[in-house]
Amino acid sequence: MNQIFTVTSLMNIAAFGLIIIGLLAIFTQRNIFKLIIGLNLADVGVNIFLVNAGYIDGGTAPIFTDGIRSAQIMTDPVPQALVLTAIVIGFGITALALGLTIRLFEKYHTLDVKEMRGLKW
Amino acid sequence: MRHVVGIVLIAAFIFYVLSLVSGLFIGPDPEAVGPVGRQVLEQSTREAGAVNTVTSVVVFYRGFDTLGEVTVLFLSALGIAVFFRAGGESANRAGTSGPAGNTEECGAPGFILRTGARILYPFFFLFGIYIIVHGHLSPGGGFPGGVIIATGFFVAILTGDRFHLPEGLLTVLEGFAGLSFIGLGLAGLFSPAGSFLANILPLGSFGTIFSAGILPLLYAVVGVKVAAELSGAVGRIYLDPEPVEEQ
Amino acid sequence: MVGPVLSPILLILVPLSAAFLIVLLSSVLKQHGPVLAFLALAAEVVMAISIYPAAAAAPIEVVIAGVRAPVGINLIADPLSMLMVLVVVISALLVSLYSFSYIRDEQKSRYSALFLLLVTGAVGMLLTGDIFNLFVFFEILCISSYILVAYHRGGLGLEASIKYLILGSVGSLFILISIGMIYGALGTLNMAHIGANIDLLPEGTRLAAAAFFLVGLGVEAAVFPLNSWLPDAHASAPSSISAVLSGFVIEVALIVMIRVAGSVFQITQVFPVLMVVGVITLLIGEFAANRQPTLKRMLAYSSIGQIGLILFALSVGTPDASSGALLQVINHAAAKSVLFLVAGYYIMRTGSGRIEDYAGLGRKMPVASFLFVLAFLSLIGVPPLLGFFSKFSIITSALSAGTVPSLFMAGLVLVGTVVEVVYFIRVMQVLYSSRQQSVSIESGIPAGALVSILLFSLAFAAGAAILTPLTQAAGSAAAVLF
């Protein structure tokens, strides 16, 4: 039996909760805008999960300041760098999706994927 | 169908929580910094010379990822330019103040917003530049700094003043910043170190502005690129020409 | 061994800097962006050809930022990745030649920049030795495809693009989850390093991480049941882009997926499952293709079928079958590109996407239609063409694997081929029917586009003549896989 009430486990549960909510929105909603919101929720969940991968209990930020010169108590900097990349990529995709949505709305005057003409969703 | 998906997803979540309790997915020693992270923490002051280890990772150890990352931003700005036909017919409308519907819904921007924005505008730039040049010393760097500079543009858009998007300048900055990143990297390739993005400048004294070799330069380039692309992307959507009916 | 000038990293940097340069110089270059893109891709082909022999002799490792893996990022140019890079860059060069006459609107400089970034993403995915770097290049590949699918901004294109974007992004999220699990447990991102330490992971984590990764890449590789976006995206994209998306993008994703499964996660025990998935993908693709009234949708579904075949061959797990699969990748890249590129001009000249409107085109556009037929025959696997040898070696090696399921599935692959023949005949009947075309066709295909189609056809038509070196290359590439 592992300890579940550690910061890492609780954060992981929160992260997966967000991912599940996001995926639920993506698979059950019909409004493109809500699909994009779902995507962003899941994205935030994944980012929390990623940054959590390098967290150690009681660790400090990995910055060498006057007070802190020892690397022993620092959290892992690599996942933080990965999350920075992931956030930027998520932003890029969101911006593009919103641009597409504006164009689609101008074409069909609806955001409901079921009412759009061509494709099966 | 929707119910099935919902039930499966919620079941997956419950399974995950249970697996945390039973330790199914726990690898070796989850509460310790992994081998790569440990090595980065120990070597970064010597190899990259930045006080902020995250910056060392973003710009030095994983600088190649960052090049890819600014490429993704470049792509989405390019994509929005394609969808909104910026630089084409829209150029003649660039002086107008955005979609007509906007002001009717929200009301015209008030005196306080307009005056405040004008006063704050230079400070956005100043603060953004500050964040960018201190990227290797404190939390921050090219990405947040670039976003802050772009925020200056967004505030200018919000005021509804006759806003002119410097389309040509932004495009030049986007391309130029990307090429400079590659150029700085190539300098490393042809230097004695012989590898892309190698540190070709002296590390300087630890903890000062002029330290960490090429890291601040690369981060400055990233900052310029992020600022140009964000302002470009949002500005192009905002200054969208009349919806074009095609086909 | 190789000087710094021919470092494989240039294969990534050249198209990337050309894309930046096109945007930087957009006011000077005006409409001449495509020329710059063509030159960059030509340089790319020359570099890839000159790097290939060295990489085939011994894998080349490129260290980035002077920090050795696993702390830094590295690139690995081995026979497999370089063979695929060659397929990618040669196809891209020929398609960009075709695009000169095919893409004629005022945004073609932006089109070229996007196209170069697509190539950057594909080449980067193949060369990288770091799992997160793989994700970044995967995103570059995906995002440029999302944009290019909607390039014409027609309703269908926009709709297909957003559908592709949402499904693709869910796939990317899954890859990130997998990366998070691996990093959390092993603390490393380098593929070779993960592969060496994978035994430290408990079986549950390993399978879960592998499943997330494979599902994520599987969306882009269009593996059943994750492929509902493909027919829409490939059918609504401009034809030059459909050729690229079908010709190498999904194959790159598939090869990388099998490679990660085999050498990073080392889950060879799930390969029988992938084999079944491959055959299902094949059958669904071919049967759906048979029911399509529009040519490009038919070709798109046929690509799903081909992906199923390649997945099946790769997951048989023997070097022979994998080398057959790689031959099939080459064959499909050439043949499907010809089909889409000719279809582009069929659509442009008749103004219709439906097969029934192409009556008599076989006589109006004789050369192009002849190559179209030849490409179709090579996909089916008719003897003198390359497609015969690839399919033959896939089926014989599946048979020689000898287990009852693989015999049964080899039989199902033949069923897929029969379906291919059926819809091939349907298209031929229309193309060479004596019914008169209602729209008059003023012109055929411009010379540049025709040259590009001809050169593509050369690959599968003359493939049999250079079969020995091709098989050798595919064999040494397949040896990397297992």
PDB file of C-alpha atoms in Angstrom, chain B residues 38 41 65 89 94 108 115 137 189 216-217:
ATOM      1  CA  ARG B  38      20.929  15.161 -11.547  1.00  0.00           C
ATOM      2  CA  LEU B  41      22.014  20.238 -11.932  1.00  0.00           C
ATOM      3  CA  ASP B  65      13.797  21.606 -28.857  1.00  0.00           C
ATOM      4  CA  GLU B  89      -5.960  42.314 -50.073  1.00  0.00           C
ATOM      5  CA  ALA B  94      -5.200  47.543 -42.009  1.00  0.00           C
ATOM      6  CA  ALA B 108     -16.599  52.052 -27.291  1.00  0.00           C
ATOM      7  CA  THR B 115      -5.314  57.106 -21.802  1.00  0.00           C
ATOM      8  CA  LEU B 137      19.452  34.974 -14.030  1.00  0.00           C
ATOM      9  CA  LEU B 189      28.981  23.880 -35.770  1.00  0.00           C
ATOM     10  CA  PRO B 216      21.231  35.413 -23.378  1.00  0.00           C
ATOM     11  CA  LEU B 217      21.680  36.047 -27.098  1.00  0.00           C
TER      12      LEU B 217
END
